[in-house]
PDB file of C-alpha atoms in Angstrom:
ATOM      1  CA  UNK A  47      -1.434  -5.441  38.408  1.00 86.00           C
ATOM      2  CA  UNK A  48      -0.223  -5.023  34.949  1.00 94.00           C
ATOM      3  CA  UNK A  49       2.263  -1.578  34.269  1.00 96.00           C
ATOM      4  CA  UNK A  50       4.268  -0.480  31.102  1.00 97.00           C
ATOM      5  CA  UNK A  51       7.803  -0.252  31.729  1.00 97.00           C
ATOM      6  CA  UNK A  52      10.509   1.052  29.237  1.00 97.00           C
ATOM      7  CA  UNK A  53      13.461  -1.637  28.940  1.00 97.00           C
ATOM      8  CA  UNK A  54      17.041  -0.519  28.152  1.00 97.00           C
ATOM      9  CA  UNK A  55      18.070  -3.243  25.547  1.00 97.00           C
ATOM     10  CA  UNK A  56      21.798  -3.360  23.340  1.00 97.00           C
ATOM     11  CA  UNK A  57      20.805  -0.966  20.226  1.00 91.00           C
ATOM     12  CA  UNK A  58      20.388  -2.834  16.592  1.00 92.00           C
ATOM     13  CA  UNK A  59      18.594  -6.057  19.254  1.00 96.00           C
ATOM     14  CA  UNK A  60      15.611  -4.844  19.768  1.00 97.00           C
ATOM     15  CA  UNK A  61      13.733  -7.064  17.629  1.00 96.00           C
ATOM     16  CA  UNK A  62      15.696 -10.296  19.330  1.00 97.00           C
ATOM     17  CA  UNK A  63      15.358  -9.486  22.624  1.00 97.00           C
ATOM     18  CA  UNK A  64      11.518  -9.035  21.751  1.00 97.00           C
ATOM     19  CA  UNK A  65      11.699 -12.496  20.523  1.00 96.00           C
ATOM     20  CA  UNK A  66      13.820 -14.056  23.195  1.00 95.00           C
ATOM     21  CA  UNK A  67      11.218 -12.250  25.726  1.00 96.00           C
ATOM     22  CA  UNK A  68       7.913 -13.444  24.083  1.00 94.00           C
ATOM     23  CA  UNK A  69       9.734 -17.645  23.168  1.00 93.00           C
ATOM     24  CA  UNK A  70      10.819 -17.965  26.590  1.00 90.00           C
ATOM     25  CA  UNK A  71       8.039 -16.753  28.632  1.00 90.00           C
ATOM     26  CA  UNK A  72       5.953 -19.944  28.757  1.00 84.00           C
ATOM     27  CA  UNK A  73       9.353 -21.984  29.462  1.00 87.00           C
ATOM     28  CA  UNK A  74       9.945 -19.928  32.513  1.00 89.00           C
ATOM     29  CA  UNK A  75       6.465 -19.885  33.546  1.00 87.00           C
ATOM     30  CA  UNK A  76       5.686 -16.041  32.619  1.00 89.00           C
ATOM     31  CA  UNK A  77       2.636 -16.425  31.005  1.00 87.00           C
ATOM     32  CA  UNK A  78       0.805 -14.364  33.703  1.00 87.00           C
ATOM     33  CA  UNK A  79       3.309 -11.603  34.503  1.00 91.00           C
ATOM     34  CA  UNK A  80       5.197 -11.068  30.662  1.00 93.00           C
ATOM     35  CA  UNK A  81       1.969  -9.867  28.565  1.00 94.00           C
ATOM     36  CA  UNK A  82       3.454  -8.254  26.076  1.00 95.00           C
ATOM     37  CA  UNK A  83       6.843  -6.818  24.416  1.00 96.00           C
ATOM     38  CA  UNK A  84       6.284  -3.859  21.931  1.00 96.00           C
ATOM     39  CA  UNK A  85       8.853  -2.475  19.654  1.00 96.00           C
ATOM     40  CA  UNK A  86       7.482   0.578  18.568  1.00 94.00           C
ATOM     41  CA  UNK A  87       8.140   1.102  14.649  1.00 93.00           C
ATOM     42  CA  UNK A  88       6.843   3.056  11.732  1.00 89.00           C
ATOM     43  CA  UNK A  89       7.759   2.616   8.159  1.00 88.00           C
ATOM     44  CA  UNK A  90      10.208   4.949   6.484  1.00 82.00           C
ATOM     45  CA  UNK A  91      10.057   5.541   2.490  1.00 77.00           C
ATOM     46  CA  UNK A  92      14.048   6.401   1.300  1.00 72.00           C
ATOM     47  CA  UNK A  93      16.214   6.037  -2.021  1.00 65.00           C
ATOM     48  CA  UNK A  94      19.547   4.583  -2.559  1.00 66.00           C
ATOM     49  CA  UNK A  95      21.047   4.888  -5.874  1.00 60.00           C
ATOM     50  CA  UNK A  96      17.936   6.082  -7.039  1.00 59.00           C
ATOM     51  CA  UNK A  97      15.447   3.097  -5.820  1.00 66.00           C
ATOM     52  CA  UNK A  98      12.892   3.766  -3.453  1.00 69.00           C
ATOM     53  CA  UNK A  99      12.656   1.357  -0.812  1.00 78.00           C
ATOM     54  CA  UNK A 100      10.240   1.340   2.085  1.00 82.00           C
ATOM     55  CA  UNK A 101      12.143   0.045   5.614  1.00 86.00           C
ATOM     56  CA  UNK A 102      10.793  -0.257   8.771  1.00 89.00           C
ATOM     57  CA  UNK A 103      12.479   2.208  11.737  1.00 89.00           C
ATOM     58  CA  UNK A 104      12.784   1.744  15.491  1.00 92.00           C
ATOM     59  CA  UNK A 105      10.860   4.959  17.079  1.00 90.00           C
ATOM     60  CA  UNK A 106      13.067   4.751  20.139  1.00 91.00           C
ATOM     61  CA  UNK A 107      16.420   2.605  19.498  1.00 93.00           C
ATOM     62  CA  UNK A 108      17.778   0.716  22.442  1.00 95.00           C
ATOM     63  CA  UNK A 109      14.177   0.636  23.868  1.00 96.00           C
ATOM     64  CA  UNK A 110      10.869  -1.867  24.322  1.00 97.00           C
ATOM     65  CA  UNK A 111       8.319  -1.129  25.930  1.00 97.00           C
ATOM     66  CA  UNK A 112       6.999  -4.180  28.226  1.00 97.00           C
ATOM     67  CA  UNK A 113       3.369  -4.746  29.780  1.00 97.00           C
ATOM     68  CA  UNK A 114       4.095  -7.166  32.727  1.00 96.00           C
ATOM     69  CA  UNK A 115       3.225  -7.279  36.606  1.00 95.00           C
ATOM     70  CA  UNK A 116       6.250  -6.930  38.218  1.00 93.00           C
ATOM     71  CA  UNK A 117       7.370  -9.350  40.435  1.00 92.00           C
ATOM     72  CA  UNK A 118      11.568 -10.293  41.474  1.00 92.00           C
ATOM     73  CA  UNK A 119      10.941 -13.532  39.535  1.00 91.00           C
ATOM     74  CA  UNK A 120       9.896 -11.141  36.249  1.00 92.00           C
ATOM     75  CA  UNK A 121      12.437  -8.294  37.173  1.00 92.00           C
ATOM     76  CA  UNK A 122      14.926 -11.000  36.897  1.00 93.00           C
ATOM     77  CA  UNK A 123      13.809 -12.427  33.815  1.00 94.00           C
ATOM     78  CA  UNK A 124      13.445  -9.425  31.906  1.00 95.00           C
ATOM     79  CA  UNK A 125      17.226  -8.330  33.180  1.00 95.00           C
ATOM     80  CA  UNK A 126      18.593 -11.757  32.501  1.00 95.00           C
ATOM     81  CA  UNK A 127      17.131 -12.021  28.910  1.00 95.00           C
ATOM     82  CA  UNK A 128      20.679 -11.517  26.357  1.00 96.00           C
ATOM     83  CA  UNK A 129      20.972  -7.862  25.480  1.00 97.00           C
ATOM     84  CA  UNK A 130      18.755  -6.780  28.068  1.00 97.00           C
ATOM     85  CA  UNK A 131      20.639  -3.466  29.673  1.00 97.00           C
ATOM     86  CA  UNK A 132      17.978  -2.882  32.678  1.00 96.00           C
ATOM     87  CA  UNK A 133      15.011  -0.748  33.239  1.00 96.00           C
ATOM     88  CA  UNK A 134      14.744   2.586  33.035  1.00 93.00           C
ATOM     89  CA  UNK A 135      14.462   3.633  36.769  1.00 90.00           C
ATOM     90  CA  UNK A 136      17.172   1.040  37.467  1.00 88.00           C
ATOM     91  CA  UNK A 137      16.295  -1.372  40.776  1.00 87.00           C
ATOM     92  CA  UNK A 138      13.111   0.624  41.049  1.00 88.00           C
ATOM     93  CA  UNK A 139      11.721   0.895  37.970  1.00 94.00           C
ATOM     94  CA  UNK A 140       8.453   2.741  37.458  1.00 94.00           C
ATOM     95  CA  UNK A 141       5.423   1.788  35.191  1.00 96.00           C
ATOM     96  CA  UNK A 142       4.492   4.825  32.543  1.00 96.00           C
ATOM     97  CA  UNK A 143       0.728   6.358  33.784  1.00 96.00           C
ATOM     98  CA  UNK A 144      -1.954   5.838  31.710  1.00 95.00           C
ATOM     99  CA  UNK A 145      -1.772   9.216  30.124  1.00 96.00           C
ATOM    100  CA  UNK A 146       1.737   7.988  29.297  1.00 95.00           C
ATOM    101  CA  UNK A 147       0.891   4.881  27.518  1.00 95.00           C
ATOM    102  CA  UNK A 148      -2.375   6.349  25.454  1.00 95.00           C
ATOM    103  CA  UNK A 149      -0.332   9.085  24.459  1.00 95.00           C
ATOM    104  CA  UNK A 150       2.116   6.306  23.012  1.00 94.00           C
ATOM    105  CA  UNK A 151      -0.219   3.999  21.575  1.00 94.00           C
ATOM    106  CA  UNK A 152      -2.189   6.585  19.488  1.00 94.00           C
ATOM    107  CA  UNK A 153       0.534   7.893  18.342  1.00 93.00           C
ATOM    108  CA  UNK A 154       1.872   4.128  17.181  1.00 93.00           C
ATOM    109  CA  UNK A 155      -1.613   3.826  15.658  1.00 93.00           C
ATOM    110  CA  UNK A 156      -1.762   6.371  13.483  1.00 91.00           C
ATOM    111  CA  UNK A 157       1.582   5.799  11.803  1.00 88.00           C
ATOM    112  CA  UNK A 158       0.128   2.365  11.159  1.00 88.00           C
ATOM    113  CA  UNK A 159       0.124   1.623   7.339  1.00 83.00           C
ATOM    114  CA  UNK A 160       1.406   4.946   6.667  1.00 85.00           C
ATOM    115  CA  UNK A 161       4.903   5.385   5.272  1.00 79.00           C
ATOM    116  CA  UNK A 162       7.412   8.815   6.353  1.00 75.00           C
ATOM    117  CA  UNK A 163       9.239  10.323   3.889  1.00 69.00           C
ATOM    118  CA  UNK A 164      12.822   9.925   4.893  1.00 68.00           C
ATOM    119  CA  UNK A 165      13.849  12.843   2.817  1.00 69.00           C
ATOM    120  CA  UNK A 166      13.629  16.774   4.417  1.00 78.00           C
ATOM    121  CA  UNK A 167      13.534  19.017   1.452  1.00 87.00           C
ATOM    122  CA  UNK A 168      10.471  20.882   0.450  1.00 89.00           C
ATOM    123  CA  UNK A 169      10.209  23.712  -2.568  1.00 94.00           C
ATOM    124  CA  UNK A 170      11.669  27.196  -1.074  1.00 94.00           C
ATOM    125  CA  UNK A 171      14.361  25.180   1.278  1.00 93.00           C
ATOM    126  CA  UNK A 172      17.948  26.952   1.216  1.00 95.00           C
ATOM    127  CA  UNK A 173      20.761  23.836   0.402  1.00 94.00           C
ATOM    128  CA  UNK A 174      24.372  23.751  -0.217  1.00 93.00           C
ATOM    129  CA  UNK A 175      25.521  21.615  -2.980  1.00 92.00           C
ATOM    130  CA  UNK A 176      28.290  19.480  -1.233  1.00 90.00           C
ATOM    131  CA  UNK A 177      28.946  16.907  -4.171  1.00 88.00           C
ATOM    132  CA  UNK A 178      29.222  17.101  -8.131  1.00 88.00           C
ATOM    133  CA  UNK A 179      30.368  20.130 -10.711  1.00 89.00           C
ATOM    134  CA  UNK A 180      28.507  22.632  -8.284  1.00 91.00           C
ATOM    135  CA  UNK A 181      30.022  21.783  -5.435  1.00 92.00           C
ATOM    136  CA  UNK A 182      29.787  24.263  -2.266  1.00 92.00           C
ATOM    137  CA  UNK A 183      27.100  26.277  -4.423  1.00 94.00           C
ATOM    138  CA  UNK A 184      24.303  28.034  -2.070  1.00 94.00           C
ATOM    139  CA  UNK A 185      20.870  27.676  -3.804  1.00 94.00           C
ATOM    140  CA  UNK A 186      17.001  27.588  -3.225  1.00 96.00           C
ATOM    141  CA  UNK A 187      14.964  24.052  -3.824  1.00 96.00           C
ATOM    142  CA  UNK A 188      12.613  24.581  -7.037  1.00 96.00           C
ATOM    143  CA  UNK A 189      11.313  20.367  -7.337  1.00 94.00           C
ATOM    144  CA  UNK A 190      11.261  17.704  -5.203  1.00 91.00           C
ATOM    145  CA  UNK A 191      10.660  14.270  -6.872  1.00 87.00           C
ATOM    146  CA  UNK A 192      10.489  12.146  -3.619  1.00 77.00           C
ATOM    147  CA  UNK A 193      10.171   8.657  -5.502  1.00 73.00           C
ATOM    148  CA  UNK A 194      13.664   9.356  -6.861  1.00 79.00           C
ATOM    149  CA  UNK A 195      14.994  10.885  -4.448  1.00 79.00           C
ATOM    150  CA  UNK A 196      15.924  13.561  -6.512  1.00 87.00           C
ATOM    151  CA  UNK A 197      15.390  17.851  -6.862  1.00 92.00           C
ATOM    152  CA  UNK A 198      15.855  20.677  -8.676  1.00 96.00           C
ATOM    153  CA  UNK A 199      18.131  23.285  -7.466  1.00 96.00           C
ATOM    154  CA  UNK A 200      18.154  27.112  -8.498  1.00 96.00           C
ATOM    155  CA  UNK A 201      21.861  28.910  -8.005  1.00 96.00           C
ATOM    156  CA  UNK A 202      23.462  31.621  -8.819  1.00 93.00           C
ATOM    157  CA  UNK A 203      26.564  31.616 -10.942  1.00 91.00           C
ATOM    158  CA  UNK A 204      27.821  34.684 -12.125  1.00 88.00           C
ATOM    159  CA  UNK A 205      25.235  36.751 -11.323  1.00 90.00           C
ATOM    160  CA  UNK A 206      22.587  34.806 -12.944  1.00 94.00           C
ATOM    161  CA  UNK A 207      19.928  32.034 -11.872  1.00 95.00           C
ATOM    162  CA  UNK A 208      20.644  28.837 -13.027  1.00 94.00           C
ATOM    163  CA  UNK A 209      18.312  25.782 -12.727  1.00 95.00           C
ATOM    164  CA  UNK A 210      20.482  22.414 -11.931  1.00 95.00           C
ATOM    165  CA  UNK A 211      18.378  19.604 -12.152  1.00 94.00           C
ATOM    166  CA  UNK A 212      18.505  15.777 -11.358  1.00 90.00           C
ATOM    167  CA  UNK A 213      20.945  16.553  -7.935  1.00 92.00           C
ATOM    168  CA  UNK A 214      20.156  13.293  -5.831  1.00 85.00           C
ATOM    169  CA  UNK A 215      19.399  14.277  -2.245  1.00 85.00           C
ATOM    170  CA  UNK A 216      22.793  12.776  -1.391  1.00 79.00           C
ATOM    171  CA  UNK A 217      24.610  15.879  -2.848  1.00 86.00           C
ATOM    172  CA  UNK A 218      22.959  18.591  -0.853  1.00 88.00           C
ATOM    173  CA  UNK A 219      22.143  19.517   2.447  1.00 87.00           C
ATOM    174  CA  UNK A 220      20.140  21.965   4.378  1.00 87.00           C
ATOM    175  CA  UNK A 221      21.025  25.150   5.245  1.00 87.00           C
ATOM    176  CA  UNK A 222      20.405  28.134   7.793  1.00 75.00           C
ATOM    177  CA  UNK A 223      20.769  31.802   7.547  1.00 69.00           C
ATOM    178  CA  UNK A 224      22.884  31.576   9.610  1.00 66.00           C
ATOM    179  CA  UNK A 225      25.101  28.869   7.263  1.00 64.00           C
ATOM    180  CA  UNK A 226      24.743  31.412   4.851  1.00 64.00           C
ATOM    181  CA  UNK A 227      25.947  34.947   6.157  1.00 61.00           C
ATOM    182  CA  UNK A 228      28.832  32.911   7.699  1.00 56.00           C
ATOM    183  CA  UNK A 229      30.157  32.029   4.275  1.00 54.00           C
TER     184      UNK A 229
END
């Protein structure tokens, strides 16, 4: 009987140990036990020196997911496969329920063809300028322009509001109350 078990791989490998997995199974005879291998991923819109690139980003790094019936002879293979760590659950792994697994694959089907903005700043956010003329200046996010990966910041400098625009997202960062009443 088939089961879903999580596999501990070396982070940044995922996607060869997938491979690896899926190109040797019918060498070692695996057909029927190995079913699948999933990585889960969703794509990830982010700028870099002002481009906007769209890259695709493990859910869970250091992680697959595998559908197999296990067996010794597919424990083994799974553990043996370069940059496999083991299974979570160790000797004894055990497959994720059903609740488990539909939970997971509706939620990797409805990031499907959609792209995540990498970028966490919405109008209203509180930021701290931490590069450029205005460094370590406190301020409230007026614009975001996502597909530059730029915003508009309002500060106060001498008393008065000043709008900075064109700040890339690189030269602020978020900031709590509690940021703020401690400086």
């Amino acid at each position: 009987m088939y089961g879903w078990y999580v596999v501990h791989v070396l982070s940044a490998q995922e996607k060869k140990v997938k491979r690896a997995l899926e190109e040797l199974r019918d060498l070692k005879g695996m057909q029927g036990i190995l079913d699948e291998v999933l990585l889960p991923t969703e794509n990830v819109s982010e700028v870099k020196r002002g481009k906007q690139s769209i890259v695709e980003k493990r859910l869970w790094p250091g992680y697959l997911l595998v559908k197999m019936n296990l067996s010794d002879d597919a424990w083994s293979y799974v553990k043996d496969t370069p940059g496999v760590i083991g299974f979570l659950g160790g000797e004894k792994p055990v497959p994720l329920t059903d609740a488990e697994v539909a939970e997971i694959l509706r939620d990797l089907e409805s990031k499907k063809g959609k792209v995540r903005e990498r970028h966490k700043f919405q109008v209203g956010d509180r930021v701290k300028i931490i590069d450029g003329v205005f460094v370590n200046f406190l301020g409230t996010v007026l614009e975001v322009f996502g597909d530059k990966g730029r915003l508009s910041v309002l500060v106060s400098i001498f008393g008065r509001d000043t709008r900075i625009d064109d700040l890339e997202f690189l030269q602020v960062e978020s900031v709590t109350e509690d940021d703020i009443e401690g400086a």
